[in-house]
Short mmCIF file of C-alpha atoms in Angstrom, two decimals:
data_model
loop_
_atom_site.label_atom_id
_atom_site.label_comp_id
_atom_site.label_asym_id
_atom_site.label_seq_id
_atom_site.Cartn_x
_atom_site.Cartn_y
_atom_site.Cartn_z
CA MET A 630 135.20 84.80 100.83
CA HIS A 631 134.14 81.15 101.22
CA SER A 632 135.77 78.23 99.42
CA ARG A 633 132.81 75.83 99.62
CA CYS A 634 129.34 75.83 98.06
CA ASN A 635 125.98 74.35 99.06
CA PHE A 636 125.30 73.58 95.39
CA ALA A 637 127.01 70.88 93.34
CA CYS A 638 126.31 72.10 89.80
CA THR A 639 127.31 69.35 87.39
CA TYR A 640 129.31 71.70 85.13
CA CYS A 641 131.08 73.71 87.87
CA TYR A 642 134.68 74.34 86.86
CA VAL A 643 135.78 75.14 90.42
CA TYR A 644 134.79 71.83 92.01
CA SER A 645 134.59 69.49 88.99
CA GLY A 646 137.41 70.90 86.86
CA PRO A 647 141.09 69.94 86.60
CA ASP A 648 142.19 72.40 89.30
CA GLN A 649 141.28 70.97 92.70
CA SER A 650 143.20 73.50 94.80
CA TRP A 651 140.00 74.38 96.70
CA ARG A 652 140.45 71.17 98.71
CA ALA A 653 143.53 72.61 100.42
CA ARG A 654 142.12 76.10 101.00
CA PRO A 655 140.68 77.34 104.30
CA LEU A 656 136.88 77.37 104.38
CA THR A 657 136.77 81.13 104.89
CA ALA A 658 139.13 84.07 104.73
CA SER A 659 140.59 84.69 108.19
CA ALA A 660 140.68 88.10 109.86
CA ALA A 661 144.40 88.27 109.01
CA VAL A 662 143.72 87.61 105.30
CA VAL A 663 140.94 90.20 105.24
CA ALA A 664 143.16 92.82 106.92
CA ALA A 665 146.13 92.11 104.63
CA THR A 666 143.92 92.20 101.53
CA ALA A 667 142.40 95.51 102.61
CA ALA A 668 145.86 96.95 103.20
CA ARG A 669 147.03 95.85 99.74
CA ILE A 670 143.95 97.32 98.06
CA ALA A 671 144.48 100.60 99.93
CA GLU A 672 148.15 100.55 98.92
CA HIS A 673 147.15 100.09 95.28
CA VAL A 674 144.60 102.89 95.46
CA GLU A 675 147.15 105.25 97.00
CA THR A 676 149.91 104.30 94.54
CA HIS A 677 147.74 104.90 91.48
CA MET A 678 145.37 107.49 93.02
CA LEU A 679 142.33 105.50 91.97
CA SER A 680 138.95 107.16 92.33
CA GLU A 681 137.03 103.87 92.13
CA VAL A 682 137.60 100.16 92.73
CA HIS A 683 135.31 97.18 92.23
CA LEU A 684 135.22 94.50 94.91
CA ASN A 685 133.43 91.25 94.03
CA VAL A 686 132.89 88.96 97.01
CA HIS A 687 132.35 85.41 95.80
CA GLY A 688 133.07 81.75 96.49
CA GLY A 689 131.99 79.02 96.53
CA GLU A 690 128.90 80.52 98.05
CA PRO A 691 129.89 83.65 100.01
CA LEU A 692 126.68 83.75 102.01
CA LEU A 693 127.48 80.40 103.65
CA ALA A 694 129.43 82.61 106.04
CA GLY A 695 126.34 84.76 106.63
CA ALA A 696 125.72 88.34 105.54
CA GLY A 697 128.03 89.67 108.23
CA ALA A 698 131.14 88.13 106.69
CA PRO A 699 131.02 89.91 103.30
CA ILE A 700 129.88 93.11 104.99
CA GLY A 701 132.85 92.91 107.36
CA TYR A 702 135.24 92.28 104.46
CA VAL A 703 133.96 95.26 102.47
CA THR A 704 133.87 97.52 105.52
CA THR A 705 137.50 96.67 106.32
CA VAL A 706 138.52 97.51 102.74
CA ARG A 707 136.63 100.81 102.78
CA GLU A 708 138.16 101.82 106.10
CA ALA A 709 141.68 100.97 104.90
CA ILE A 710 141.21 103.03 101.73
CA ASP A 711 139.80 106.00 103.65
CA ALA A 712 142.78 105.87 106.01
CA ALA A 713 145.19 105.83 103.06
CA VAL A 714 143.73 108.52 100.79
CA GLY A 715 141.08 110.24 102.88
CA PRO A 716 137.33 109.71 103.16
CA GLY A 717 135.38 110.13 99.92
CA PHE A 718 138.38 110.05 97.57
CA CYS A 719 137.86 106.49 96.30
CA ARG A 720 134.50 104.82 95.82
CA VAL A 721 134.32 101.08 96.52
CA GLN A 722 131.66 99.38 94.42
CA ALA A 723 131.04 96.08 96.17
CA THR A 724 129.03 93.12 94.91
CA VAL A 725 128.24 89.74 96.44
CA GLN A 726 127.85 87.03 93.78
CA THR A 727 125.56 84.27 95.04
CA ASN A 728 123.53 81.30 93.86
CA GLY A 729 120.53 82.98 95.51
CA SER A 730 119.65 80.16 97.89
CA ARG A 731 120.65 82.07 101.03
CA LEU A 732 118.83 85.29 100.20
CA THR A 733 116.13 86.20 102.69
CA GLU A 734 114.46 89.50 103.48
CA GLY A 735 116.85 89.97 106.38
CA VAL A 736 120.00 89.08 104.43
CA VAL A 737 119.11 91.31 101.48
CA THR A 738 118.24 94.23 103.76
CA GLU A 739 121.45 93.80 105.74
CA LEU A 740 123.61 93.75 102.59
CA ALA A 741 121.74 96.68 101.06
CA ASP A 742 122.08 98.79 104.20
CA ALA A 743 125.85 98.19 104.08
CA GLY A 744 126.02 99.38 100.46
CA LEU A 745 126.58 96.01 98.79
CA LYS A 746 124.95 95.00 95.51
CA ILE A 747 123.82 91.41 95.00
CA GLY A 748 124.33 89.41 91.81
CA VAL A 749 122.74 86.01 91.25
CA SER A 750 123.98 83.14 89.06
CA LEU A 751 121.30 81.13 87.23
CA ASP A 752 120.88 79.14 84.02
CA GLY A 753 117.45 80.59 83.23
CA GLY A 754 114.26 81.67 84.93
CA LEU A 755 112.43 78.33 85.01
CA ALA A 756 113.03 75.08 86.89
CA ARG A 757 113.83 73.15 83.71
CA HIS A 758 116.60 75.62 82.79
CA ASN A 759 118.36 74.88 86.08
CA ARG A 760 118.41 71.08 86.07
CA GLN A 761 122.19 71.03 86.47
CA ARG A 762 122.09 73.28 89.52
CA VAL A 763 121.56 70.78 92.33
CA ASP A 764 122.62 70.43 95.94
CA HIS A 765 125.01 67.79 97.26
CA GLY A 766 122.15 65.32 97.64
CA GLY A 767 121.15 65.77 94.00
CA ARG A 768 118.05 67.78 94.90
CA PRO A 769 117.09 70.76 92.69
CA GLY A 770 118.56 74.07 93.79
CA TRP A 771 115.92 76.03 91.88
CA PRO A 772 113.22 76.30 94.60
CA ALA A 773 115.59 78.01 97.05
CA ALA A 774 117.26 80.11 94.36
CA SER A 775 113.97 81.35 92.91
CA ARG A 776 112.65 82.24 96.38
CA GLY A 777 115.79 84.25 97.03
CA LEU A 778 115.59 85.97 93.68
CA ARG A 779 111.98 87.01 94.26
CA VAL A 780 113.07 88.59 97.54
CA LEU A 781 115.93 90.41 95.80
CA ALA A 782 113.60 91.72 93.08
CA ARG A 783 111.73 93.62 95.80
CA HIS A 784 114.94 95.54 96.58
CA PRO A 785 115.98 97.23 93.31
CA ASP A 786 118.61 99.37 95.05
CA ALA A 787 120.48 96.20 96.05
CA TYR A 788 119.91 94.28 92.82
CA GLY A 789 123.14 93.92 90.84
CA GLY A 790 121.89 91.61 88.10
CA ILE A 791 121.88 88.03 86.84
CA LEU A 792 124.64 85.89 85.35
CA CYS A 793 123.39 83.14 83.05
CA THR A 794 125.49 80.44 81.41
CA ILE A 795 124.14 79.52 77.98
CA ASP A 796 122.70 76.10 77.22
CA PRO A 797 122.27 75.91 73.42
CA SER A 798 119.63 73.19 73.75
CA SER A 799 117.31 75.63 75.55
CA ASP A 800 114.90 78.02 73.86
CA PRO A 801 116.75 81.37 73.84
CA ILE A 802 113.67 83.58 73.95
CA GLU A 803 112.08 81.50 76.69
CA VAL A 804 115.25 81.77 78.78
CA TYR A 805 115.49 85.53 78.23
CA GLU A 806 111.82 86.22 78.96
CA SER A 807 111.87 83.98 82.04
CA LEU A 808 114.84 85.89 83.43
CA LEU A 809 113.13 89.20 82.68
CA ALA A 810 110.29 88.09 84.94
CA PHE A 811 112.70 88.63 87.85
CA THR A 812 113.23 92.28 86.72
CA PRO A 813 117.06 92.28 86.71
CA PRO A 814 118.70 95.66 86.02
CA SER A 815 121.35 93.82 84.00
CA MET A 816 122.13 90.38 82.61
CA ASP A 817 125.34 88.75 81.52
CA LEU A 818 124.90 85.85 79.10
CA LEU A 819 128.01 83.72 79.39
CA LEU A 820 129.57 81.28 76.97
CA PRO A 821 130.32 78.09 78.92
CA HIS A 822 133.91 77.67 80.01
CA ALA A 823 135.68 75.31 77.62
CA ASN A 824 138.92 75.11 75.65
CA TRP A 825 140.57 73.17 72.82
CA SER A 826 141.42 70.30 75.18
CA SER A 827 137.96 70.24 76.78
CA SER A 828 135.49 71.15 74.05
CA PRO A 829 132.05 72.65 74.71
CA ASP A 830 128.90 70.64 74.13
CA HIS A 831 127.62 71.31 70.63
CA LYS A 832 124.06 71.02 69.43
CA PRO A 833 124.05 68.53 66.54
CA GLY A 834 123.52 69.98 63.09
CA THR A 835 124.89 73.48 63.62
CA ALA A 836 128.40 74.91 63.54
CA THR A 837 127.59 77.91 65.76
CA PRO A 838 125.00 76.86 68.37
CA TYR A 839 125.98 79.54 70.91
CA GLY A 840 126.23 82.27 68.28
CA ASP A 841 122.82 81.34 66.88
CA TRP A 842 121.30 81.29 70.38
CA LEU A 843 122.76 84.70 71.24
CA ALA A 844 121.76 86.21 67.89
CA ASP A 845 118.12 85.27 68.56
CA VAL A 846 118.22 86.90 72.00
CA PHE A 847 119.97 89.97 70.58
CA ASP A 848 117.21 90.57 68.02
CA HIS A 849 114.51 90.14 70.66
CA TRP A 850 116.30 92.55 73.02
CA PHE A 851 117.50 95.07 70.43
CA HIS A 852 114.15 95.49 68.68
CA ALA A 853 112.07 95.77 71.85
CA GLU A 854 110.22 99.08 72.13
CA SER A 855 111.86 99.74 75.48
CA PRO A 856 114.49 97.19 76.58
CA GLN A 857 113.82 96.22 80.18
CA THR A 858 117.43 95.40 81.03
CA THR A 859 120.97 95.71 79.75
CA ILE A 860 122.82 92.64 78.46
CA ARG A 861 126.52 93.12 79.03
CA LEU A 862 127.85 91.02 76.16
CA PHE A 863 125.66 92.88 73.69
CA THR A 864 126.41 96.36 75.01
CA GLU A 865 130.14 95.57 74.98
CA ILE A 866 130.03 94.46 71.33
CA LEU A 867 127.91 97.47 70.36
CA GLY A 868 130.40 99.73 72.11
CA LEU A 869 133.38 98.13 70.36
CA LEU A 870 131.65 98.44 66.99
CA THR A 871 131.24 102.17 67.63
CA GLY A 872 134.85 102.75 68.69
CA GLN A 873 134.72 102.33 72.46
CA GLU A 874 137.02 100.24 74.65
CA SER A 875 135.85 96.99 76.21
CA GLY A 876 135.19 96.60 79.90
CA THR A 877 135.14 92.80 80.04
CA GLU A 878 137.42 89.87 79.28
CA SER A 879 134.79 88.24 77.06
CA VAL A 880 135.43 90.48 74.06
CA GLY A 881 137.82 93.27 73.05
CA SER A 882 141.46 93.60 74.00
CA SER A 883 141.51 96.03 76.91
CA PRO A 884 144.09 95.20 79.61
CA VAL A 885 142.94 92.87 82.36
CA VAL A 886 142.04 94.83 85.49
CA ALA A 887 141.21 92.08 88.00
CA VAL A 888 142.97 89.65 90.30
CA VAL A 889 141.58 87.12 92.75
CA VAL A 890 142.50 86.85 96.43
CA ASP A 891 141.68 83.37 97.70
CA THR A 892 140.74 82.44 101.27
CA ASP A 893 144.40 81.79 102.18
CA GLY A 894 145.52 85.19 100.85
CA ALA A 895 146.98 83.85 97.58
CA ILE A 896 146.91 86.38 94.73
CA GLU A 897 145.68 84.57 91.64
CA GLN A 898 144.63 85.23 88.09
CA VAL A 899 140.94 84.99 87.16
CA ASP A 900 139.41 81.75 88.37
CA SER A 901 138.12 80.77 84.91
CA LEU A 902 141.68 79.58 84.27
CA LYS A 903 140.92 76.64 86.56
CA THR A 904 139.32 75.08 83.47
CA ALA A 905 142.72 74.81 81.74
CA TYR A 906 144.90 72.73 84.05
CA SER A 907 145.76 72.29 87.70
CA GLY A 908 147.53 75.38 89.01
CA ALA A 909 146.72 77.54 85.97
CA PRO A 910 145.56 80.61 87.98
CA GLU A 911 148.51 80.54 90.40
CA THR A 912 151.01 83.41 90.54
CA GLY A 913 153.10 82.42 93.57
CA LEU A 914 152.16 85.72 95.22
CA ASP A 915 150.13 86.48 98.33
CA VAL A 916 148.79 89.56 100.10
CA PHE A 917 151.13 89.14 103.07
CA ARG A 918 154.34 89.49 101.04
CA HIS A 919 153.44 91.04 97.69
CA SER A 920 151.72 94.10 96.24
CA PHE A 921 149.18 93.92 93.45
CA ASP A 922 151.64 95.76 91.21
CA GLU A 923 153.95 92.74 91.48
CA ALA A 924 151.23 90.62 89.89
CA LEU A 925 151.68 92.64 86.68
CA ASP A 926 155.04 90.92 86.18
CA HIS A 927 153.47 87.47 86.04
CA PRO A 928 153.53 86.14 82.43
CA GLY A 929 149.85 85.20 82.45
CA ILE A 930 148.75 88.66 83.56
CA ALA A 931 151.31 90.41 81.33
CA ALA A 932 149.92 88.52 78.32
CA ARG A 933 146.54 90.12 79.04
CA GLN A 934 148.03 93.61 79.31
CA ILE A 935 149.46 93.84 75.77
CA GLY A 936 146.27 93.62 73.73
CA THR A 937 146.39 92.04 70.30
CA ALA A 938 150.16 91.45 70.56
CA ALA A 939 149.33 88.35 72.63
CA LEU A 940 147.02 86.86 70.00
CA SER A 941 147.64 84.04 67.54
CA ASP A 942 148.42 84.68 63.88
CA GLN A 943 144.99 83.33 62.99
CA CYS A 944 143.35 85.93 65.23
CA LEU A 945 145.51 88.76 63.91
CA SER A 946 144.48 87.98 60.33
CA CYS A 947 140.77 87.94 61.21
CA PRO A 948 138.62 90.97 60.26
CA VAL A 949 136.71 90.92 63.57
CA VAL A 950 139.79 90.77 65.81
CA ARG A 951 139.34 94.32 67.14
CA ILE A 952 135.88 93.40 68.39
CA CYS A 953 136.47 89.80 69.45
CA GLY A 954 139.93 90.36 70.93
CA GLY A 955 140.53 86.62 70.84
CA GLY A 956 137.67 85.96 73.25
CA ASN A 957 138.04 84.94 76.88
CA TYR A 958 141.67 84.08 77.67
CA ALA A 959 140.74 80.78 79.33
CA HIS A 960 138.87 79.66 76.21
CA ARG A 961 142.06 79.82 74.12
CA PHE A 962 143.91 77.10 75.99
CA ASP A 963 145.22 74.00 74.24
CA ALA A 964 147.30 71.46 76.17
CA ARG A 965 149.61 71.18 73.15
CA ASN A 966 150.66 74.82 72.92
CA GLY A 967 149.18 76.93 75.72
CA PHE A 968 147.04 80.04 75.21
CA ARG A 969 148.22 81.49 71.89
CA ASN A 970 145.18 80.22 70.00
CA PRO A 971 141.79 81.51 68.90
CA SER A 972 138.92 80.98 71.32
CA VAL A 973 137.31 77.55 71.21
CA HIS A 974 134.15 79.64 70.71
CA CYS A 975 135.71 81.48 67.75
CA ALA A 976 133.01 80.58 65.21
CA ASP A 977 130.23 81.50 67.65
CA LEU A 978 131.79 84.88 68.44
CA ASP A 979 132.25 85.60 64.73
CA ARG A 980 128.61 84.70 64.10
CA LEU A 981 127.34 86.98 66.87
CA ILE A 982 129.61 89.94 66.09
CA ARG A 983 128.74 89.94 62.39
CA HIS A 984 125.06 89.60 63.23
CA ILE A 985 125.15 92.61 65.57
CA ALA A 986 127.15 94.61 63.01
CA ARG A 987 124.49 93.93 60.37
CA ARG A 988 121.75 95.13 62.71
CA LEU A 989 123.72 98.24 63.65
CA ARG A 990 124.86 99.26 60.16
CA PRO A 991 121.59 100.85 58.91
CA LEU A 992 121.20 102.79 62.15
CA LEU A 993 124.71 104.22 61.85
CA ALA A 994 124.06 105.15 58.23
CA GLU A 995 120.88 106.94 59.28
CA ALA A 996 122.73 108.77 62.05
CA ARG A 997 125.37 109.98 59.59
CA LEU A 998 122.66 111.24 57.25
CA LEU A 999 120.93 113.11 60.07
CA ARG A 1000 124.23 114.77 61.00
CA GLY A 1001 124.54 115.92 57.38
#
């Protein structure tokens, strides 16, 4: 939606990573790009008779263009789909992902009235958790973000949830409880984007700092009398352990179901691949000349359609491979041999998955006994 951001987070892979393609992109998606994208989405819905699609409007900071821009984008998509397959056939679930700084009572109300959910990206619920989230003058972004989040919390119908990137040096329970204070309906706790050629920061003295951090939060969340939110990573792992399919790229081996349309109309793979090398997300396709089905022929997308067949021998010999699925595709990259590697967070994922399995095992045994 918008290729620039009013924050300059020190770890941002879009603006500080190896792929600097944003510099050559238009600031915003033009009316022609919006119309062509809507037509391609409608074409895809009609071809596959889809009853639901998910549209995530992001940036940069999408609300730099005002609330009207994402609303106009989503409205154009909905109208194109209705024209293709008839009103009411396909539901468009639309979300705006924002840093929260532009959320006011008016903006939230406007987005909510148009049927858009709002997700907010944070590193925790206190100022000290968000030290790396600063503006271009180096000033803290937290005051504006927290004000916006408090406004959003008053509109539960519009509240999509919170994304939080893990800092292993923080107190996991403090981070979790501080985020709960903003009453999110869901949270996603994210491993930081890294790979074998750009390793994650590790807390000295532990082999699995992220796994340990997540295991502590899991116990606090899982053993609560009445959990106040869902945590996507945990519910995905619990689902996989009980035989369900995954709905995220973080774990499991379900086929990838998302592409990115940039402000110039380019069809790209997920933007986390920008952490690998310059041009990593590119497909050479665009909405003016190509359908979304054509993206399935791209090697990078095809590799994420074939499940465990795309994994390394080390992954295939691992007992948790069905749950882990090799981890996030971007986290497998190594400049020496590409993506056919375990995740750089392999040990942390193993630690978390085994921990959750141990907590779940007695409950499953009890359930089997109760069923006779």
